[in-house]
Coordinates of C-alpha atoms in Angstrom, one line a residue:
M1368 CA 19.1 -20.3 -1.2
T1369 CA 20.4 -16.7 -2.1
R1370 CA 19.3 -13.5 -1.2
R1371 CA 20.4 -10.0 -1.9
M1372 CA 19.0 -6.1 -1.2
L1373 CA 19.6 -3.9 -3.6
I1374 CA 18.9 0.0 -3.0
N1375 CA 18.4 2.1 -5.8
V1376 CA 18.9 6.0 -4.8
V1377 CA 21.0 7.5 -7.2
E1378 CA 18.4 9.6 -8.8
P1379 CA 16.8 11.8 -5.8
E1380 CA 13.1 11.4 -6.8
E1381 CA 12.7 8.0 -6.3
S1382 CA 14.0 5.5 -4.0
R1383 CA 13.7 1.4 -4.7
I1384 CA 14.8 -1.1 -2.7
A1385 CA 14.7 -5.0 -4.5
I1386 CA 15.0 -8.0 -2.6
L1387 CA 16.5 -10.8 -4.8
K1388 CA 15.6 -14.4 -4.0
N1389 CA 18.3 -16.6 -6.0
N1390 CA 17.7 -13.5 -8.5
T1391 CA 14.4 -13.3 -8.8
L1392 CA 12.3 -10.3 -7.5
D1393 CA 10.7 -11.4 -4.4
E1394 CA 10.2 -7.6 -2.3
L1395 CA 10.1 -4.7 -3.7
Y1396 CA 9.6 -1.0 -1.5
I1397 CA 9.3 2.1 -3.8
E1398 CA 9.0 5.5 -2.2
N1399 CA 8.6 9.3 -4.1
T1400 CA 10.5 11.1 -2.1
S1401 CA 8.3 14.7 -3.1
K1402 CA 5.7 13.2 -1.5
A1403 CA 5.1 14.2 1.9
K1404 CA 5.1 10.6 4.6
Y1405 CA 3.1 10.3 7.7
Q1406 CA 2.9 6.8 8.5
G1407 CA 5.0 6.0 11.5
N1408 CA 5.1 9.6 12.4
I1409 CA 4.1 11.0 16.7
Y1410 CA 2.3 14.1 16.8
K1411 CA 0.6 16.1 19.5
G1412 CA -3.0 16.9 17.8
K1413 CA -5.9 18.8 18.7
I1414 CA -9.7 17.2 18.2
I1415 CA -11.0 19.7 15.8
N1416 CA -14.7 17.4 16.1
I1417 CA -16.4 14.5 17.3
E1418 CA -18.9 12.5 15.9
P1419 CA -20.4 9.9 18.0
S1420 CA -22.3 8.8 14.8
I1421 CA -19.8 6.6 13.9
Q1422 CA -18.3 6.8 17.3
A1423 CA -14.2 8.7 15.3
C1424 CA -13.1 11.9 15.8
F1425 CA -10.8 14.1 13.6
V1426 CA -7.5 15.1 14.6
D1427 CA -5.1 18.3 13.1
F1428 CA -1.9 17.3 13.5
G1429 CA -0.4 20.1 11.4
E1430 CA -0.4 18.1 8.4
A1431 CA -2.4 19.7 5.0
T1432 CA -5.3 16.8 6.1
N1433 CA -7.1 16.5 9.6
G1434 CA -6.8 12.9 10.9
F1435 CA -9.4 9.7 11.5
L1436 CA -9.0 8.5 14.8
H1437 CA -11.9 5.9 15.3
L1438 CA -12.8 4.4 18.3
S1439 CA -11.3 0.9 18.2
D1440 CA -7.6 3.2 18.0
T1441 CA -7.6 4.3 21.3
V1442 CA -5.3 3.6 24.7
E1443 CA -9.1 2.5 26.4
S1444 CA -10.4 0.8 23.8
W1445 CA -7.6 -2.2 23.3
Q1446 CA -6.9 -1.9 27.7
R1447 CA -11.3 -2.5 27.3
E1448 CA -11.0 -5.6 25.3
E1449 CA -7.9 -7.3 26.9
K1450 CA -10.0 -7.0 30.1
N1451 CA -13.0 -8.4 28.7
G1452 CA -10.7 -11.2 27.3
G1453 CA -10.1 -12.3 30.5
G1454 CA -13.8 -13.2 31.6
K1455 CA -14.9 -10.0 33.3
R1456 CA -17.8 -7.7 31.6
N1457 CA -16.7 -3.8 31.0
K1458 CA -18.9 -0.6 30.6
K1459 CA -18.9 -0.1 27.5
I1460 CA -17.2 2.8 26.5
Y1461 CA -18.1 5.8 24.1
I1462 CA -15.6 8.4 22.1
Q1463 CA -17.6 11.1 23.4
D1464 CA -16.3 10.2 26.4
L1465 CA -13.3 10.0 26.2
F1466 CA -12.3 12.8 24.5
T1467 CA -13.5 16.5 24.3
K1468 CA -13.2 18.9 21.1
G1469 CA -9.8 21.4 21.3
Q1470 CA -8.1 18.7 23.8
E1471 CA -4.9 17.8 22.9
I1472 CA -3.7 14.6 22.3
L1473 CA -0.7 12.1 20.8
V1474 CA -1.5 10.4 17.7
Q1475 CA 0.4 8.2 15.8
V1476 CA 0.2 7.9 11.8
T1477 CA -1.3 4.3 10.7
K1478 CA -2.4 4.6 7.6
E1479 CA -1.3 7.6 4.4
G1480 CA -5.2 8.9 3.3
I1481 CA -5.4 7.4 -0.4
N1482 CA -8.5 7.9 -2.1
G1483 CA -9.7 11.6 -0.4
K1484 CA -9.7 9.3 2.3
A1485 CA -7.7 10.9 5.8
P1486 CA -4.6 9.1 7.3
S1487 CA -5.7 6.7 9.8
L1488 CA -4.6 7.3 13.6
T1489 CA -4.7 5.3 17.4
T1490 CA -2.9 6.7 20.4
C1491 CA -1.9 3.3 20.9
I1492 CA 1.5 4.5 20.3
S1493 CA 4.5 2.3 19.8
L1494 CA 8.0 2.6 18.4
P1495 CA 9.7 -0.3 16.4
G1496 CA 13.5 -1.0 17.1
R1497 CA 15.4 -4.1 14.9
F1498 CA 14.1 -6.5 17.6
L1499 CA 11.7 -5.1 19.8
V1500 CA 8.6 -3.0 19.4
F1501 CA 8.4 -0.6 22.0
M1502 CA 4.6 0.2 23.6
P1503 CA 4.6 3.0 26.4
F1504 CA 0.5 2.7 26.5
L1505 CA 0.0 -0.7 26.4
H1506 CA 0.8 -3.0 29.4
R1507 CA 2.0 -6.3 27.0
L1508 CA 4.6 -8.9 26.8
G1509 CA 4.8 -10.4 24.0
V1510 CA 6.3 -12.8 21.1
S1511 CA 6.0 -12.5 17.2
K1512 CA 3.4 -15.4 15.8
K1513 CA 5.9 -15.8 13.3
I1514 CA 8.2 -17.4 15.8
Q1515 CA 7.4 -21.2 16.6
K1516 CA 9.5 -22.6 17.7
E1517 CA 8.1 -23.4 21.5
E1518 CA 11.6 -23.4 23.2
E1519 CA 12.7 -19.9 21.3
R1520 CA 9.6 -18.6 22.1
N1521 CA 9.9 -19.2 26.3
R1522 CA 13.9 -17.9 25.7
L1523 CA 12.5 -14.7 24.4
K1524 CA 9.4 -15.0 27.0
Q1525 CA 11.8 -14.9 30.2
I1526 CA 14.3 -12.0 28.2
L1527 CA 11.4 -9.7 28.3
Q1528 CA 10.5 -10.0 31.7
E1529 CA 13.5 -9.5 32.8
L1530 CA 13.7 -6.1 31.4
P1531 CA 13.3 -3.4 33.3
V1532 CA 9.6 -2.3 31.8
P1533 CA 8.3 0.6 33.5
K1534 CA 4.9 0.2 34.8
G1535 CA 2.0 0.1 32.2
M1536 CA 4.4 0.1 29.2
G1537 CA 5.1 -3.4 27.4
V1538 CA 7.9 -4.5 24.9
I1539 CA 6.9 -7.2 21.9
A1540 CA 10.0 -9.1 20.6
R1541 CA 9.7 -9.0 16.5
T1542 CA 10.8 -11.8 14.3
A1543 CA 14.3 -10.3 14.0
A1544 CA 14.9 -10.7 17.7
E1545 CA 14.8 -14.9 17.4
G1546 CA 18.4 -16.1 17.8
Q1547 CA 19.8 -13.0 19.5
P1548 CA 21.7 -12.8 22.6
K1549 CA 20.1 -10.7 25.4
K1550 CA 22.7 -8.7 25.0
Q1551 CA 21.6 -7.4 22.3
I1552 CA 17.7 -7.1 22.8
E1553 CA 18.7 -5.1 26.1
K1554 CA 20.7 -2.4 23.9
D1555 CA 17.5 -2.4 21.7
F1556 CA 15.5 -1.8 24.4
N1557 CA 17.4 1.5 25.8
Y1558 CA 17.3 2.7 23.0
L1559 CA 13.6 2.6 21.9
L1560 CA 13.2 3.8 25.7
K1561 CA 15.2 6.7 25.9
L1562 CA 13.7 7.2 22.2
F1563 CA 10.5 7.5 24.0
N1564 CA 11.3 9.4 27.2
L1565 CA 12.5 12.6 24.3
V1566 CA 9.8 12.3 22.7
K1567 CA 7.5 12.6 25.9
K1568 CA 9.7 15.4 27.1
R1569 CA 8.7 17.0 23.9
A1570 CA 5.0 16.4 23.9
K1571 CA 5.4 18.1 27.5
K1572 CA 7.1 21.7 25.9
E1573 CA 4.8 21.6 22.3
H1574 CA 1.7 23.0 22.4
G1575 CA -0.4 21.0 19.3
P1576 CA -0.8 20.6 16.4
K1577 CA 3.1 19.6 16.2
L1578 CA 5.5 16.9 15.1
L1579 CA 7.2 15.0 18.5
Y1580 CA 8.6 11.9 15.7
Q1581 CA 9.4 11.5 12.3
E1582 CA 9.8 7.5 11.0
S1583 CA 13.1 6.8 9.2
D1584 CA 13.1 7.2 6.0
L1585 CA 13.1 4.1 3.3
V1586 CA 16.3 3.0 3.2
I1587 CA 17.0 2.9 7.1
K1588 CA 13.1 1.3 7.7
T1589 CA 13.6 -1.4 5.3
I1590 CA 17.5 -2.0 7.0
R1591 CA 15.6 -2.4 10.4
D1592 CA 12.6 -4.4 10.0
V1593 CA 13.6 -6.8 6.5
L1594 CA 17.1 -7.2 6.8
S1595 CA 18.2 -10.7 8.2
Q1596 CA 20.5 -13.1 8.0
D1597 CA 20.0 -15.1 5.1
I1598 CA 20.1 -11.5 3.2
K1599 CA 24.1 -12.5 1.9
E1600 CA 25.0 -8.8 0.5
I1601 CA 23.5 -5.2 0.6
I1602 CA 24.1 -3.0 -2.8
I1603 CA 24.3 0.1 -2.9
D1604 CA 24.2 2.5 -5.8
E1605 CA 24.8 6.1 -3.7
P1606 CA 28.0 6.7 -1.8
V1607 CA 26.0 9.1 0.9
V1608 CA 23.2 7.0 1.7
Y1609 CA 26.2 4.2 1.6
K1610 CA 28.1 5.1 4.5
K1611 CA 24.5 6.4 5.8
V1612 CA 23.6 2.7 6.0
K1613 CA 27.3 1.6 7.4
D1614 CA 27.2 3.9 9.8
F1615 CA 23.6 3.1 11.3
L1616 CA 24.5 -0.8 10.9
Q1617 CA 27.3 0.2 12.6
L1618 CA 25.3 1.0 15.6
I1619 CA 22.7 -1.2 15.7
M1620 CA 23.7 -4.4 13.7
P1621 CA 27.7 -4.1 14.0
R1622 CA 28.0 -8.4 12.2
H1623 CA 26.0 -6.9 9.4
K1624 CA 28.5 -3.9 8.5
R1625 CA 30.4 -6.1 6.1
K1626 CA 27.5 -7.1 4.1
V1627 CA 27.2 -3.3 2.7
R1628 CA 28.3 -2.8 -0.8
L1629 CA 29.1 0.2 -3.1
Y1630 CA 27.6 -0.3 -6.5
N1631 CA 29.9 2.0 -9.4
K1632 CA 29.7 0.9 -12.7
A1633 CA 28.3 2.6 -15.7
E1634 CA 25.1 0.1 -16.2
P1635 CA 22.5 1.0 -13.4
L1636 CA 22.1 -1.6 -10.8
F1637 CA 18.9 -2.2 -11.8
H1638 CA 19.8 -3.3 -15.1
A1639 CA 23.3 -5.2 -14.2
F1640 CA 20.7 -7.7 -11.7
Q1641 CA 18.1 -8.3 -15.0
I1642 CA 14.7 -7.1 -12.8
E1643 CA 14.2 -3.6 -14.1
K1644 CA 11.9 -6.1 -17.2
E1645 CA 10.4 -8.1 -13.6
I1646 CA 9.5 -4.7 -12.6
E1647 CA 7.5 -3.5 -15.0
K1648 CA 5.2 -6.6 -15.5
I1649 CA 4.2 -5.5 -11.8
Y1650 CA 2.0 -3.0 -13.1
Q1651 CA 1.0 -5.1 -15.8
R1652 CA -2.6 -6.3 -14.7
K1653 CA -1.8 -10.2 -16.5
V1654 CA 0.7 -11.8 -15.2
I1655 CA 2.1 -15.2 -17.3
L1656 CA 2.3 -18.9 -15.4
P1657 CA 4.9 -20.8 -16.1
S1658 CA 2.7 -24.0 -18.1
G1659 CA 1.0 -20.8 -20.1
G1660 CA -2.2 -20.0 -17.9
N1661 CA -2.6 -16.4 -16.2
I1662 CA -4.0 -14.5 -13.1
V1663 CA -5.6 -11.2 -14.0
I1664 CA -5.4 -8.5 -11.4
D1665 CA -7.8 -5.8 -10.3
Q1666 CA -8.4 -3.5 -8.1
T1667 CA -10.9 -1.3 -6.6
E1668 CA -12.1 1.1 -4.1
A1669 CA -14.3 -1.6 -2.6
M1670 CA -11.5 -5.1 -2.7
V1671 CA -8.8 -6.5 -4.9
T1672 CA -10.2 -9.9 -7.3
I1673 CA -8.1 -11.8 -8.9
D1674 CA -9.3 -14.3 -11.9
V1675 CA -7.1 -17.7 -12.6
N1676 CA -7.1 -18.8 -16.8
S1677 CA -5.7 -22.0 -18.0
S1678 CA -3.4 -22.4 -20.3
R1679 CA -4.9 -23.1 -24.8
S1680 CA -3.4 -26.7 -24.3
K1681 CA -5.9 -28.2 -22.3
K1682 CA -7.4 -31.9 -23.3
E1683 CA -10.9 -33.4 -22.6
K1684 CA -9.7 -35.8 -20.5
N1685 CA -7.2 -33.8 -18.4
L1686 CA -9.0 -30.8 -17.4
E1687 CA -8.8 -31.9 -13.7
E1688 CA -5.1 -31.7 -13.7
T1689 CA -4.4 -28.9 -15.4
A1690 CA -7.0 -26.5 -13.8
F1691 CA -4.6 -28.1 -10.5
R1692 CA -1.6 -27.5 -12.3
T1693 CA -2.3 -24.4 -13.3
N1694 CA -4.2 -23.3 -9.8
Y1695 CA -0.7 -24.1 -7.7
E1696 CA 1.0 -22.1 -9.8
A1697 CA -1.7 -19.3 -9.1
A1698 CA -1.5 -19.8 -5.4
I1699 CA 2.5 -19.4 -5.4
E1700 CA 2.6 -16.8 -8.0
I1701 CA -1.1 -14.6 -6.1
C1702 CA 1.3 -14.7 -2.7
R1703 CA 4.5 -13.1 -4.2
Q1704 CA 2.3 -10.7 -6.1
L1705 CA 0.3 -9.7 -3.3
R1706 CA 4.1 -8.8 -1.3
L1707 CA 5.1 -7.1 -5.0
R1708 CA 2.4 -4.6 -5.6
D1709 CA 1.2 -3.9 -1.4
L1710 CA -2.2 -4.8 -2.3
G1711 CA -4.1 -4.5 1.2
G1712 CA -7.6 -5.0 2.1
L1713 CA -10.1 -7.0 1.1
V1714 CA -9.2 -9.8 -1.7
V1715 CA -10.8 -12.3 -4.1
C1716 CA -9.2 -15.0 -5.6
D1717 CA -10.9 -16.9 -8.4
F1718 CA -9.3 -20.7 -8.9
I1719 CA -10.3 -22.6 -11.8
D1720 CA -13.0 -25.3 -11.0
M1721 CA -12.1 -27.9 -9.7
V1722 CA -13.7 -31.5 -8.3
D1723 CA -11.2 -33.1 -6.4
D1724 CA -11.4 -32.7 -3.4
R1725 CA -7.5 -33.0 -2.5
H1726 CA -6.8 -30.8 -5.1
K1727 CA -8.8 -28.4 -3.1
R1728 CA -7.0 -28.6 0.6
E1729 CA -3.6 -28.7 -1.5
I1730 CA -3.8 -25.3 -2.6
E1731 CA -6.0 -23.9 0.4
R1732 CA -1.9 -25.3 2.5
V1733 CA 0.3 -23.7 -0.6
F1734 CA -1.4 -20.6 -0.9
R1735 CA -1.0 -20.3 3.0
E1736 CA 2.7 -21.6 3.1
N1737 CA 3.9 -19.0 0.4
L1738 CA 1.3 -16.3 2.7
K1739 CA 3.8 -17.6 5.3
K1740 CA 6.1 -14.8 3.9
D1741 CA 4.8 -12.5 3.9
R1742 CA 5.9 -9.2 6.7
A1743 CA 2.2 -7.7 6.4
K1744 CA -0.6 -9.6 8.4
T1745 CA -3.3 -11.6 6.9
T1746 CA -6.4 -13.3 7.2
M1747 CA -7.9 -16.5 4.9
A1748 CA -11.0 -18.2 4.2
K1749 CA -11.1 -21.6 3.5
M1750 CA -11.7 -22.1 -0.3
S1751 CA -15.1 -22.5 -1.1
R1752 CA -17.2 -25.0 -3.5
F1753 CA -17.0 -22.7 -6.1
C1754 CA -13.5 -22.3 -5.8
I1755 CA -12.7 -18.8 -4.5
I1756 CA -10.0 -18.3 -1.7
E1757 CA -11.1 -14.8 -0.1
L1758 CA -8.3 -12.7 2.8
S1759 CA -7.7 -9.9 3.9
R1760 CA -4.2 -8.7 3.9
Q1761 CA -2.7 -5.6 5.4
R1762 CA -2.4 -2.6 3.8
L1763 CA 1.3 -1.3 5.0
R1764 CA 1.7 1.5 2.7
P1765 CA -0.4 2.6 -0.3
S1766 CA -0.2 0.2 -2.7
L1767 CA 2.8 0.9 -5.7
S1768 CA 0.4 1.6 -8.7
S1769 CA -0.8 4.5 -6.2
S1770 CA 2.8 5.6 -5.7
I1771 CA 4.0 5.4 -9.7
Y1772 CA 0.8 6.0 -11.4
M1773 CA -2.0 9.3 -11.1
T1774 CA -6.2 9.0 -12.5
C1775 CA -6.0 9.2 -16.0
P1776 CA -7.1 11.8 -16.5
H1777 CA -9.3 11.3 -20.1
C1778 CA -11.6 8.1 -18.5
K1779 CA -10.9 9.7 -14.9
G1780 CA -10.0 6.4 -13.6
S1781 CA -13.0 4.3 -15.1
G1782 CA -10.5 2.6 -18.2
Y1783 CA -12.8 3.4 -20.6
V1784 CA -13.6 5.9 -22.8
K1785 CA -16.3 7.1 -25.6
T1786 CA -15.9 5.7 -29.1
I1787 CA -15.8 8.3 -31.4
D1788 CA -19.0 7.4 -32.8
S1789 CA -20.6 8.0 -29.9
L1790 CA -18.8 11.4 -29.1
C1791 CA -19.5 12.6 -32.1
V1792 CA -23.3 12.0 -32.1
N1793 CA -23.6 14.0 -28.3
I1794 CA -21.4 16.6 -30.2
I1795 CA -24.0 17.3 -32.3
R1796 CA -26.6 17.4 -29.9
Q1797 CA -24.9 20.1 -28.3
I1798 CA -24.8 21.8 -31.1
K1799 CA -28.1 21.4 -32.2
L1800 CA -28.9 22.8 -28.3
H1801 CA -26.8 25.9 -29.1
L1802 CA -28.4 27.0 -32.2
S1803 CA -32.1 26.7 -30.7
K1804 CA -30.7 30.0 -28.7
N1805 CA -31.8 33.5 -29.9
D1806 CA -28.9 35.4 -28.3
M1807 CA -26.6 34.4 -31.1
E1808 CA -25.8 34.3 -34.3
R1809 CA -23.0 31.8 -35.0
V1810 CA -21.2 28.7 -32.6
S1811 CA -18.0 28.1 -31.9
L1812 CA -16.7 24.7 -31.3
R1813 CA -13.2 23.9 -29.4
L1814 CA -11.9 20.3 -29.3
N1815 CA -9.4 17.2 -29.7
P1816 CA -7.6 17.9 -33.4
V1817 CA -8.4 14.0 -33.8
L1818 CA -12.5 14.2 -33.0
A1819 CA -12.4 17.8 -35.1
S1820 CA -11.6 16.0 -37.9
Y1821 CA -13.4 13.5 -37.6
I1822 CA -16.5 15.8 -37.7
Q1823 CA -15.3 17.6 -40.3
N1824 CA -15.1 14.7 -42.6
T1825 CA -17.3 12.3 -41.7
K1826 CA -20.3 14.7 -40.7
R1827 CA -20.1 17.8 -42.8
G1828 CA -23.5 17.4 -44.2
T1829 CA -25.0 17.0 -41.0
L1830 CA -23.4 19.7 -40.3
W1831 CA -24.5 22.1 -43.4
K1832 CA -28.5 20.9 -42.8
L1833 CA -27.7 22.5 -39.1
E1834 CA -26.4 25.6 -40.3
K1835 CA -29.3 26.2 -43.3
K1836 CA -32.3 24.6 -40.8
Y1837 CA -30.7 27.7 -38.2
H1838 CA -29.5 29.7 -40.4
K1839 CA -26.7 30.4 -38.3
S1840 CA -22.8 29.2 -38.8
I1841 CA -20.7 26.5 -37.2
L1842 CA -17.1 27.2 -36.8
I1843 CA -15.0 24.1 -35.6
E1844 CA -11.5 24.7 -33.8
S1845 CA -9.3 21.9 -32.9
D1846 CA -7.0 22.2 -29.7
M1847 CA -3.9 20.0 -28.6
G1848 CA -5.4 20.4 -24.8
F1849 CA -8.5 18.9 -25.1
G1850 CA -8.9 15.5 -24.1
M1851 CA -11.1 13.1 -26.4
E1852 CA -13.5 13.4 -24.3
E1853 CA -13.3 17.2 -23.8
F1854 CA -15.3 20.0 -25.5
E1855 CA -16.4 24.0 -25.2
F1856 CA -18.3 25.9 -26.9
Q1857 CA -18.7 29.3 -27.3
R1858 CA -21.8 31.9 -28.8
L1859 CA -20.8 34.8 -31.1

């Protein structure tokens, strides 16, 4: 298996990173550099309001929108859960007992605010390094669940126990720590401890709201979190970023420095590796499967729904086999699309109905195996008797579609616009309403040119009758600035 990392940053407005597996797009990261990013940043914030009814408070952390801090995202709540895990029942805690209005606290942004929602905050600060995650307020030593070999888990636990972790603080070994020598892990720990001491020093000096630590940009963050031994090549199309990556690798991962290569050919990088068309497919609702079937992906505020459809070539006697083959392909592709599009929250997958329980269990197995490739945390339920699989997926960042697209100004995000006949009927009703007013001599109507032409050509007789009935004239003007459902009346 050959894996490559392509870094396309030659256009300053947008950064794109693609991970190819055997020359096929496997992961994609896109960041619009003009949009402010808060996720991962640490701030000294000030509590603006406490809401006991929802056990949360709103925190001014110095950005455009106040952040949302729920009780479950506080250090005190996490510590209580850990103690309860030991069997001892602790006194229930309430948000109003932990904080007061105007209090300054240290917070970290865990989720960007999307769809009008406030950014999510936590007081459980964590600083990610290459091999470790440092948690200054939680006493916890752990190893990533994705490291499954017991011998390696025990080795890493031993290394963590020997680290000079200050009292009350904790560290977790990341997946990248697997197979790494103790010296490298110690180096990563010393860097993170030094970084937190700098944050703490700034927090004592500054008054909130104030930014104390800014998360790395997309390129450095992806190198830090995603780069692994099986990535054989890192290709970058911009000289300044190329040098920046080389310097970063020299500091934390010198062995990987030789993998970095500058791309300077005339043909754009992503076109050279023939993945631009694959990227365009990510934005489409329908994804075609190898056998001719397809999956249809719809994203709403409540959940993501994925419908699996079979191919056209299906014979009555092979319905079960056709369903199984299509579902098998769909299970693999759905997991890939979840990663590529970064779809988070509740996901409901409606597979084609199957009768054989062995087939159902096999689809479940394939689905679980492919979810293991995902860096996001996922929780999957068993397939129901209606062949539906439900899962929840951690949202690592705003979905790809929300980063690239905006709400349609015509349909306002519904995906539908009225038919031209329906619009005409509504406009005629509005004309009647305005003509019935006594404080005017004529009605002027401005609307989209297509709609204006349609009304003047098909409703000419209706307009003449209205003018005759109300003894007032009707003036219709076209305006390219109006959408299909937009119009404006002026009484003259």
